[in-house]
JSON list of C-alpha atoms in Angstrom, two decimals:
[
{"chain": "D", "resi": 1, "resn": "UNK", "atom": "CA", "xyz": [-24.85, -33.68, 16.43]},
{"chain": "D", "resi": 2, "resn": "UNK", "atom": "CA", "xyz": [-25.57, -35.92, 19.68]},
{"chain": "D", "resi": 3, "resn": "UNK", "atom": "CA", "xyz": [-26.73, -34.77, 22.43]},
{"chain": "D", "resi": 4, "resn": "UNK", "atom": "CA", "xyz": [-23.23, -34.99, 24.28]},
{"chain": "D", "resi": 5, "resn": "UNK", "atom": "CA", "xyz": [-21.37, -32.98, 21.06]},
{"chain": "D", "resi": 6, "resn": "UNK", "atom": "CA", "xyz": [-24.24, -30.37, 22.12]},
{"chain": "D", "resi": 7, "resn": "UNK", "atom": "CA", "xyz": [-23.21, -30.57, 25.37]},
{"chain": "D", "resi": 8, "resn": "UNK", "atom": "CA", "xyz": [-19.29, -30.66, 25.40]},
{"chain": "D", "resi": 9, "resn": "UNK", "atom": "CA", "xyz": [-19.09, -27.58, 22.53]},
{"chain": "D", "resi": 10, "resn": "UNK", "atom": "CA", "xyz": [-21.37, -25.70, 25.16]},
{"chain": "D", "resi": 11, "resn": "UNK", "atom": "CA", "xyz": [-19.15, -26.45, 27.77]},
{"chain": "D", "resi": 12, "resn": "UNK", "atom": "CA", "xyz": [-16.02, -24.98, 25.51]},
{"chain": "D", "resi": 13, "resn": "UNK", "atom": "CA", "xyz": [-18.31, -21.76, 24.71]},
{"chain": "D", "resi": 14, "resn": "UNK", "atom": "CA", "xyz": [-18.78, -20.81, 27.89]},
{"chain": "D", "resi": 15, "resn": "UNK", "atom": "CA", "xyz": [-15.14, -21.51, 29.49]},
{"chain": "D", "resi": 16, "resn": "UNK", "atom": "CA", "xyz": [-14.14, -19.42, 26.28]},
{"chain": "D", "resi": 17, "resn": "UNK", "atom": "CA", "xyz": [-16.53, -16.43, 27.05]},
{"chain": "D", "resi": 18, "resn": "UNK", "atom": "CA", "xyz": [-15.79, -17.06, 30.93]},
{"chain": "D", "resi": 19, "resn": "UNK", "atom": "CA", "xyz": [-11.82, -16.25, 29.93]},
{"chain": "D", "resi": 20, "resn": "UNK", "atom": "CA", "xyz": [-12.24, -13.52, 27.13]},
{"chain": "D", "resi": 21, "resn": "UNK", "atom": "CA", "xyz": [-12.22, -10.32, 29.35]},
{"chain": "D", "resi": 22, "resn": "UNK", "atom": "CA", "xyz": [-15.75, -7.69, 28.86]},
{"chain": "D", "resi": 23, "resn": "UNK", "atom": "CA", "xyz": [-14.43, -4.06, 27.74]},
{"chain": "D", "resi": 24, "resn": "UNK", "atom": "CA", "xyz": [-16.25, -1.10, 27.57]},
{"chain": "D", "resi": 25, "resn": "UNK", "atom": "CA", "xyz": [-16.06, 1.17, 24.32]},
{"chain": "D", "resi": 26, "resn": "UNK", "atom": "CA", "xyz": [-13.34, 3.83, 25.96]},
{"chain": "D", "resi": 27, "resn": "UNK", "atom": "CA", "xyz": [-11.07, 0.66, 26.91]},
{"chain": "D", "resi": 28, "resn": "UNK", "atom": "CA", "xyz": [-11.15, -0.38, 23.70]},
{"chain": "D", "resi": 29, "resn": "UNK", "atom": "CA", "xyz": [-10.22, 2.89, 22.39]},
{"chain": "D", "resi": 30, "resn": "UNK", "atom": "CA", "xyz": [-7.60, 3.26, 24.78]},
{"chain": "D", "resi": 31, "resn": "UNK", "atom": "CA", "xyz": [-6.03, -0.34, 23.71]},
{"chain": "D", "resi": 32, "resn": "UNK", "atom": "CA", "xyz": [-5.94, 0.26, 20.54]},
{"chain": "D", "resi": 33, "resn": "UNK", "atom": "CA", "xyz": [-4.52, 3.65, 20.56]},
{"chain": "D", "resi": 34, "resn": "UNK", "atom": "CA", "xyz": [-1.97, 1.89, 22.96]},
{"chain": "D", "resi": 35, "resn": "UNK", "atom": "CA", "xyz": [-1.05, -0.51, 19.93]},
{"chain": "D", "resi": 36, "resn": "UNK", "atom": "CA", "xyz": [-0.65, 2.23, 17.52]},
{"chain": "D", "resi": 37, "resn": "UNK", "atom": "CA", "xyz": [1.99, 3.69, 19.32]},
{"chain": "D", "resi": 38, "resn": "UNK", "atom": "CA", "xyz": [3.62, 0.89, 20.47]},
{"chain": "D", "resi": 39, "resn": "UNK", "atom": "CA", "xyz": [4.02, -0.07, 16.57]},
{"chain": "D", "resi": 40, "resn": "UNK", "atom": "CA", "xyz": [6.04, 3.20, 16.07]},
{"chain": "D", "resi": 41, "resn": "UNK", "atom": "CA", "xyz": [8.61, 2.11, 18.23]},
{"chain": "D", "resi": 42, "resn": "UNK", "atom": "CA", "xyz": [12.04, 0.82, 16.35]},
{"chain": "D", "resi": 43, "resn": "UNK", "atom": "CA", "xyz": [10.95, 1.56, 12.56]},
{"chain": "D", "resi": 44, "resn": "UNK", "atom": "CA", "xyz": [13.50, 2.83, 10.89]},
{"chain": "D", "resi": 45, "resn": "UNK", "atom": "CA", "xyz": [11.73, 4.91, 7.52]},
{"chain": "D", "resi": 46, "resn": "UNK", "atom": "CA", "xyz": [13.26, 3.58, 4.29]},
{"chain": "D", "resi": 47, "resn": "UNK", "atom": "CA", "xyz": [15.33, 6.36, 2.66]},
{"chain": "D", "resi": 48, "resn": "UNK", "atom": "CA", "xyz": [13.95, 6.56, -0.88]},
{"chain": "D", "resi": 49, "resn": "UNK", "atom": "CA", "xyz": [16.59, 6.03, -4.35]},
{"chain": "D", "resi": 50, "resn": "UNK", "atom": "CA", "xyz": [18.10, 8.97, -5.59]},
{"chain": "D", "resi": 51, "resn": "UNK", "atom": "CA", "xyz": [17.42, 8.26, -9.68]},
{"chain": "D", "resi": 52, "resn": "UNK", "atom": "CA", "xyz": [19.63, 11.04, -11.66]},
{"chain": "D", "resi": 53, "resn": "UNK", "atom": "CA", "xyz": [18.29, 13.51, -14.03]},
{"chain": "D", "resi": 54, "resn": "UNK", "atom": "CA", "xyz": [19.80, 11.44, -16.84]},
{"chain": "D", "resi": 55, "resn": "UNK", "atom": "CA", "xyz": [18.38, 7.88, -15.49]},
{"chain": "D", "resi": 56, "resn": "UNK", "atom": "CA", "xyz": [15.45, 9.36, -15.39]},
{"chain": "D", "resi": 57, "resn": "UNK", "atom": "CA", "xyz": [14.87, 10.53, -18.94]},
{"chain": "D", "resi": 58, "resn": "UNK", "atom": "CA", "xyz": [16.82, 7.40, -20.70]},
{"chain": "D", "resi": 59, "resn": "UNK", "atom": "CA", "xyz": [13.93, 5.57, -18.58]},
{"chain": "D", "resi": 60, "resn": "UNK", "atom": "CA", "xyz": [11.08, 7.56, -19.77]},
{"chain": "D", "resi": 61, "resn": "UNK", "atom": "CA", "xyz": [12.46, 7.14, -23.63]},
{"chain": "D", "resi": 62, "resn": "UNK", "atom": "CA", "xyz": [11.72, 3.34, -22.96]},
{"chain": "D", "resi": 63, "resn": "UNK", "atom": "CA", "xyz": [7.79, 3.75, -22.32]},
{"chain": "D", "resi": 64, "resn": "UNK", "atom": "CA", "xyz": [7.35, 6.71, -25.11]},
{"chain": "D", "resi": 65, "resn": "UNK", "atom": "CA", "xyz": [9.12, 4.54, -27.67]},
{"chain": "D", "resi": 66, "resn": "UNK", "atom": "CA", "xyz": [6.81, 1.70, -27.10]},
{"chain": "D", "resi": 67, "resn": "UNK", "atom": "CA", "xyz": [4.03, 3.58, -27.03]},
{"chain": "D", "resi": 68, "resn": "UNK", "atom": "CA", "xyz": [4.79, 4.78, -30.79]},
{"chain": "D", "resi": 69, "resn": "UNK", "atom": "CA", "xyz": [5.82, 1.51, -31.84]},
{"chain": "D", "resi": 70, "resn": "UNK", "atom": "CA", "xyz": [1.79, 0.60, -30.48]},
{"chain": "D", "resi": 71, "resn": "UNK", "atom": "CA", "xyz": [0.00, 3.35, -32.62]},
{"chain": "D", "resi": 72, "resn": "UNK", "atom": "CA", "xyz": [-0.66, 4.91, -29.09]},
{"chain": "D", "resi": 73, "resn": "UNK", "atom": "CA", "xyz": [-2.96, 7.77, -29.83]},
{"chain": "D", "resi": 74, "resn": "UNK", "atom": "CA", "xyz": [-1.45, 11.38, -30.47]},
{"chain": "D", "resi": 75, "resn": "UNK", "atom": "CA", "xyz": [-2.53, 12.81, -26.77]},
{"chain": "D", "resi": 76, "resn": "UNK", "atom": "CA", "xyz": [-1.46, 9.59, -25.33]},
{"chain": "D", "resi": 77, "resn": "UNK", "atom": "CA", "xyz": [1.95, 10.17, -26.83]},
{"chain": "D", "resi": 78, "resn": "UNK", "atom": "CA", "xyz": [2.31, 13.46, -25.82]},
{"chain": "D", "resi": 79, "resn": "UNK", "atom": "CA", "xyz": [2.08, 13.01, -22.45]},
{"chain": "D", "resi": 80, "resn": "UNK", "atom": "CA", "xyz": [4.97, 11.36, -22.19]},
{"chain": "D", "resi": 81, "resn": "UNK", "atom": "CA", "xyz": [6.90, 13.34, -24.23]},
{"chain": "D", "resi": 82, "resn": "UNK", "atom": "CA", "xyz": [6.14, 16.43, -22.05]},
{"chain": "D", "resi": 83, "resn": "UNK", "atom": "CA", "xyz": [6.93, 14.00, -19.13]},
{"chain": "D", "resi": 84, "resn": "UNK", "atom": "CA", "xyz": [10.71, 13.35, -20.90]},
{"chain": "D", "resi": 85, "resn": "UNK", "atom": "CA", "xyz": [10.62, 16.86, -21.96]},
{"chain": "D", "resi": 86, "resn": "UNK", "atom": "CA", "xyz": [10.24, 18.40, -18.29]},
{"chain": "D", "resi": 87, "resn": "UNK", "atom": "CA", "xyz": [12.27, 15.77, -16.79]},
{"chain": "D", "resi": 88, "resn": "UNK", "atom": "CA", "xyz": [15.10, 16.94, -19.50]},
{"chain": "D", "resi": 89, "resn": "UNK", "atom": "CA", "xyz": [14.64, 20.42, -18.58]},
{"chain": "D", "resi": 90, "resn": "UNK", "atom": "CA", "xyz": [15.02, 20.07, -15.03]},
{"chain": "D", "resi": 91, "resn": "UNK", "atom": "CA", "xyz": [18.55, 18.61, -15.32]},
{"chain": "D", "resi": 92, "resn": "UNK", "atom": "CA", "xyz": [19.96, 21.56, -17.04]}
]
């Protein structure tokens, strides 16, 4: 780098740090806690899926199925089937 690269890309430093504004730690703080609430504003929460009782457990067959068909092992197994089970259970 020449001596007038050296020169110029000081130049740019210091008209950068002469714009960029010197905060303390509590006006920081207070920004960003300014931000955080200003990102609340007009978000609308996404109402989650209703799956039925019934969706539910013909879903669940899918995985335990597989998981036979792979020689899962017996615990593995199991835990799905309790999972079908309890889902089956609560939709009587």
């Amino acid at each position: 780098m020449s001596n007038t690269e050296v020169l110029q890309w000081a130049a740019e430093v210091d008209d950068s740090l002469a714009r960029n504004e010197i905060l303390t730690v509590d006006e920081i703080i207070r920004m960003v806690t300014a931000e955080d609430d200003d990102d609340d504003d007009g978000i609308t929460p996404i109402n989650p899926v209703k799956i039925s009782h019934s969706e539910a457990v013909a879903t669940l067959n899918t995985p335990l199925q597989w998981s036979e068909e792979k020689n899962f092992e017996a615990h593995e197994i199991m835990h799905l089937r309790r999972l079908r089970d309890r889902t089956f259970e609560l939709k009587i």
